PDB file of C-alpha atoms in Angstrom:
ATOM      1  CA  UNK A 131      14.673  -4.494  -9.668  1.00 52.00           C
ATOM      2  CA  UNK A 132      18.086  -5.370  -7.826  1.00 50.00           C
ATOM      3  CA  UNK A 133      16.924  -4.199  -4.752  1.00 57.00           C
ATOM      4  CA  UNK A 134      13.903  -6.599  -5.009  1.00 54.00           C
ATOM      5  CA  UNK A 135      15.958  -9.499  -5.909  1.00 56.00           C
ATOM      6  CA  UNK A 136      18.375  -8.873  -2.811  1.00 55.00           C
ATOM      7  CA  UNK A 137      14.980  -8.623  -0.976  1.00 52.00           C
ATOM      8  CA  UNK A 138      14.054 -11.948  -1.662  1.00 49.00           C
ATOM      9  CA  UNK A 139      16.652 -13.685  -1.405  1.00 56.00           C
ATOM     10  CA  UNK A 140      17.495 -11.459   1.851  1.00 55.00           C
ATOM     11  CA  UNK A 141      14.074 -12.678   3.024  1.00 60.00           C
ATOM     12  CA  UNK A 142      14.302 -16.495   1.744  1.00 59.00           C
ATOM     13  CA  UNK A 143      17.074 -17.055   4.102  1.00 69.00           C
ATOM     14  CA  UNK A 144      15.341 -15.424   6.933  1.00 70.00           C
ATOM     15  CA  UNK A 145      12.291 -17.806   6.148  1.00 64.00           C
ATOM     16  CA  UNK A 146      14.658 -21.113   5.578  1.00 75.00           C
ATOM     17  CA  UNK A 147      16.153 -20.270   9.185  1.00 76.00           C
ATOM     18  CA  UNK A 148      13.382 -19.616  11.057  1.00 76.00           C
ATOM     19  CA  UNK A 149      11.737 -23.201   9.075  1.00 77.00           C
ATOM     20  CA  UNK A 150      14.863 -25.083  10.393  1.00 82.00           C
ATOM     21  CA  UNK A 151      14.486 -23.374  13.972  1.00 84.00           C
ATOM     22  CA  UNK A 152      10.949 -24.469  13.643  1.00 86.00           C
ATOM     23  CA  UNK A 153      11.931 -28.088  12.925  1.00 88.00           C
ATOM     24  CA  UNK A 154      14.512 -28.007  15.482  1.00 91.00           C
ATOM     25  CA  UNK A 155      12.169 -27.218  18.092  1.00 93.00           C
ATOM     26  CA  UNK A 156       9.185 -29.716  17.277  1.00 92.00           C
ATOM     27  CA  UNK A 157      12.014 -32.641  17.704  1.00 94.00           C
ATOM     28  CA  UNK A 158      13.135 -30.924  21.049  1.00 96.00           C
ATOM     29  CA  UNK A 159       9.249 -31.012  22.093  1.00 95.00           C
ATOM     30  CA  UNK A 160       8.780 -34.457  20.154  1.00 95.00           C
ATOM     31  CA  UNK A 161      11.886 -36.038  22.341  1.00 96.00           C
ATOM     32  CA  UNK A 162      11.145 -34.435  25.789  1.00 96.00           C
ATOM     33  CA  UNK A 163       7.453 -35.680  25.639  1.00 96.00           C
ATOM     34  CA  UNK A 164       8.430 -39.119  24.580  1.00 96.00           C
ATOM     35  CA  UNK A 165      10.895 -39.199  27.207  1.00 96.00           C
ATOM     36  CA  UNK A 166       8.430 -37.587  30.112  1.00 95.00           C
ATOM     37  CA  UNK A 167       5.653 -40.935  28.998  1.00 94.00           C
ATOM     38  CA  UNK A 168       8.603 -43.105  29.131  1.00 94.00           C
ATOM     39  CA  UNK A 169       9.828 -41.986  32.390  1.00 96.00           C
ATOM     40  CA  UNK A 170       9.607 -44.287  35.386  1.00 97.00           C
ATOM     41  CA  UNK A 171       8.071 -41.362  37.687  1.00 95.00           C
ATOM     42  CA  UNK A 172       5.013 -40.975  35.293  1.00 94.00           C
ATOM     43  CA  UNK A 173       5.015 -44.359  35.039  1.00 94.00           C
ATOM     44  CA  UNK A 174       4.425 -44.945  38.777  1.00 96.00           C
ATOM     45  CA  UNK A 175       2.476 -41.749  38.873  1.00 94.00           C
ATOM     46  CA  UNK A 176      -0.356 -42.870  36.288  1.00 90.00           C
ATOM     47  CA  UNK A 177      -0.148 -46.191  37.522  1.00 91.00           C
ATOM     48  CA  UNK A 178      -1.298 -45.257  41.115  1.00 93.00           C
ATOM     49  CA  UNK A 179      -3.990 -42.575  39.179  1.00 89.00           C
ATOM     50  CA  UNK A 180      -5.299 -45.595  37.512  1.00 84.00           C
ATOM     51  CA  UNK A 181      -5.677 -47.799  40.165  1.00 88.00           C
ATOM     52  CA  UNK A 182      -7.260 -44.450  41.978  1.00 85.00           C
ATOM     53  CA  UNK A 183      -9.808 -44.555  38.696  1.00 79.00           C
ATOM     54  CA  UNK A 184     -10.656 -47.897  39.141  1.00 79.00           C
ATOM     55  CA  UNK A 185     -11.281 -48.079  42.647  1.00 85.00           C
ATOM     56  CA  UNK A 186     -11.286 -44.311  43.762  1.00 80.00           C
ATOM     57  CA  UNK A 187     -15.475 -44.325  44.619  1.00 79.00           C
ATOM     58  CA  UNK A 188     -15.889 -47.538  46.486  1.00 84.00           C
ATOM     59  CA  UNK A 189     -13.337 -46.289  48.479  1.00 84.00           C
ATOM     60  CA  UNK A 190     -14.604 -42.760  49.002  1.00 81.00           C
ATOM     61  CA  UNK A 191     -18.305 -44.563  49.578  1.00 83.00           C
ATOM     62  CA  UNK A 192     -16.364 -46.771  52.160  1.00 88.00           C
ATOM     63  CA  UNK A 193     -13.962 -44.090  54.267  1.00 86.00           C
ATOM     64  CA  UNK A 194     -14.981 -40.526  53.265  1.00 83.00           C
ATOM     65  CA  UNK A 195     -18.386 -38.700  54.228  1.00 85.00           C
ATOM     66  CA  UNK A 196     -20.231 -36.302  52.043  1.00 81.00           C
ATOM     67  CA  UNK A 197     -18.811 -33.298  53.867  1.00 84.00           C
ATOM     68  CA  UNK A 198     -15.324 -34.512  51.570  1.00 84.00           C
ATOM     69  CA  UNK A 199     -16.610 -34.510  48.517  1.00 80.00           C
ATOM     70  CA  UNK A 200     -15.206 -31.486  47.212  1.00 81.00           C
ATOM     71  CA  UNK A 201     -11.858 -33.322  48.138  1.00 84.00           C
ATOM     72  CA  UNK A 202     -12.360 -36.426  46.274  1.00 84.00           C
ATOM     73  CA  UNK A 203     -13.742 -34.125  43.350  1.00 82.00           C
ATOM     74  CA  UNK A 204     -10.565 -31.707  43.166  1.00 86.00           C
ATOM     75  CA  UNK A 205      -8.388 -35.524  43.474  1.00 87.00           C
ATOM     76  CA  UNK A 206     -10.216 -36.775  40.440  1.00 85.00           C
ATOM     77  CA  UNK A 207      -9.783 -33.791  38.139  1.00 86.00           C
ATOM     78  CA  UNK A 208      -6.312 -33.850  38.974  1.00 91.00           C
ATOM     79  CA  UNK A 209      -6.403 -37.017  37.705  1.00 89.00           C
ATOM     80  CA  UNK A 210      -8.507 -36.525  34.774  1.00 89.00           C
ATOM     81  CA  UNK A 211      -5.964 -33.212  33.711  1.00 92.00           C
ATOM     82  CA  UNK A 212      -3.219 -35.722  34.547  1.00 93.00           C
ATOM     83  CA  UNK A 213      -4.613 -38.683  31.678  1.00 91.00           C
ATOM     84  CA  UNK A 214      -5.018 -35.947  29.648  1.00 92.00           C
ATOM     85  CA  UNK A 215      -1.455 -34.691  29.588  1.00 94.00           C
ATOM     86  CA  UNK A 216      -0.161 -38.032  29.126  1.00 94.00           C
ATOM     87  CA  UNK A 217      -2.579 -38.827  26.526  1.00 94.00           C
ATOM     88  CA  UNK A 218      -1.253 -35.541  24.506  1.00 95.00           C
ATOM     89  CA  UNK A 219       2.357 -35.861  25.313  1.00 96.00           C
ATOM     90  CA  UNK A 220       2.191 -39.555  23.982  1.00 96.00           C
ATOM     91  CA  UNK A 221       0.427 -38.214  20.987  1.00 96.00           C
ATOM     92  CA  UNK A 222       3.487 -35.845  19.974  1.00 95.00           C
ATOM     93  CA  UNK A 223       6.284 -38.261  21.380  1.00 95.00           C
ATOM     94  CA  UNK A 224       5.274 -41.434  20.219  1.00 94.00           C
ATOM     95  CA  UNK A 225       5.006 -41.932  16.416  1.00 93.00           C
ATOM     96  CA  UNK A 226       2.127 -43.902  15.664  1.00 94.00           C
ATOM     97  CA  UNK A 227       0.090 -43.673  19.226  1.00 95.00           C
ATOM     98  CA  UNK A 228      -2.961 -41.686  18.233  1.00 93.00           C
ATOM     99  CA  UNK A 229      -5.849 -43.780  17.252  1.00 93.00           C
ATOM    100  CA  UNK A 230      -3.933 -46.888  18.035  1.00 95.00           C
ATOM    101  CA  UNK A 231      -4.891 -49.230  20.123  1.00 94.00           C
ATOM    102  CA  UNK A 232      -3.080 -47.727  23.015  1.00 91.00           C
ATOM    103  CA  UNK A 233      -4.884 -44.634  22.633  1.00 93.00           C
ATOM    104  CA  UNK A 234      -7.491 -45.869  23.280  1.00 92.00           C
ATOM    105  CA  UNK A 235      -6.981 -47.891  26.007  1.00 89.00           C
ATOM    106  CA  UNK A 236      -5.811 -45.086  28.196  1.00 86.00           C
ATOM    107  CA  UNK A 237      -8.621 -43.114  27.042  1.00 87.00           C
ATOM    108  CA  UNK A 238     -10.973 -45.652  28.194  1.00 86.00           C
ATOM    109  CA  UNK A 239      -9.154 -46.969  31.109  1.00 78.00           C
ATOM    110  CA  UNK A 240      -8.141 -43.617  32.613  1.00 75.00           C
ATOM    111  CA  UNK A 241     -10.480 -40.837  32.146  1.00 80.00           C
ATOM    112  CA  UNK A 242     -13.941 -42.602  31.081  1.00 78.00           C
ATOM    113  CA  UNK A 243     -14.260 -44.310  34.698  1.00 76.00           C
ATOM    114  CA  UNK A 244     -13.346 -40.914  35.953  1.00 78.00           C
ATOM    115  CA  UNK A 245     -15.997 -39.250  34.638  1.00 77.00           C
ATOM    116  CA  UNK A 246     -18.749 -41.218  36.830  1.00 75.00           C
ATOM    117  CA  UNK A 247     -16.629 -40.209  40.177  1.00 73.00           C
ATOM    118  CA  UNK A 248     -17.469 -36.932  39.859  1.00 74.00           C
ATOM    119  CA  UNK A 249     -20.285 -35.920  42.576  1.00 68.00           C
ATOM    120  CA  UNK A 250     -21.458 -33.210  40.818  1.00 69.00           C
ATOM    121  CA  UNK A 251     -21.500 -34.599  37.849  1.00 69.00           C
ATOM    122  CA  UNK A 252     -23.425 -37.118  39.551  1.00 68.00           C
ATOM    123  CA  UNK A 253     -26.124 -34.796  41.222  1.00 71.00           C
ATOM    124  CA  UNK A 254     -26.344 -32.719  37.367  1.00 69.00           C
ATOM    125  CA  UNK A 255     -27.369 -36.616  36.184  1.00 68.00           C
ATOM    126  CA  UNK A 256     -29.635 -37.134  39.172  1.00 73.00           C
ATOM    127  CA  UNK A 257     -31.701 -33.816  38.898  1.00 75.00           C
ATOM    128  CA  UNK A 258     -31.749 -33.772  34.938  1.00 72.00           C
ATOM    129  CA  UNK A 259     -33.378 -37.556  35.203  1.00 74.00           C
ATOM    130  CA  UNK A 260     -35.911 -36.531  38.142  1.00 78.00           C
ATOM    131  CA  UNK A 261     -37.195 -33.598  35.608  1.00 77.00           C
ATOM    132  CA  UNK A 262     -37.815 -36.452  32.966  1.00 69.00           C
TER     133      UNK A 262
END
């Protein structure tokens, strides 16, 4: 029976440290990804993706032929993976961002208009609407 009692309490510090390495490590990650959104670099960086979103197809339609499609498609999944890293890091950096209003603006802002750059997501659209 002493050997079980040592055992727990053995173990219950082994548990309490790893807890308070736990903890120590979810601030490190909660800190470095609310400094990386809060950085001017990904500032600039999503800011020029953005603008990319907004504008990226009429510009393709305007300089680009078909034959670089699969260019302009690999640029806006970068961006799209890009929105989405920023949209997670601000979730575990900044207390109060998810569902806020914020949120959702870069959700909407960033990736929806994304989402109808994408040729083939275009031609998927196109042939599923021909079958109907």
């Amino acid at each position: 029976l002493a050997d079980a009692k040592t055992a727990l309490v053995v173990s219950g510090r082994t548990l309490s440290r790893k807890l308070r390495a736990l903890a120590e490590s979810s601030r490190r990650l909660q800190h470095f990804c609310r400094d990386a959104v809060d950085s001017t670099a990904v500032n600039v960086v999503t800011m020029l993706m953005t603008i990319f979103a907004l504008i990226g197809s009429d510009l393709a339609a305007a300089f680009f032929t078909k034959a670089d499609d699969a260019a302009f498609d690999g640029l806006v999944v970068l961006c799209l993976v890009t929105f989405a890293l920023e949209i997670c890091a601000a979730c575990l950096g900044i207390a109060g961002y998810l569902w806020s209003f914020y949120f959702w603006l870069d959700f909407f802002v960033h990736s929806v208009p994304l989402l109808r750059h994408l040729q083939c997501q275009r031609k998927l659209l196109s042939a599923f609407l021909r079958k109907l």
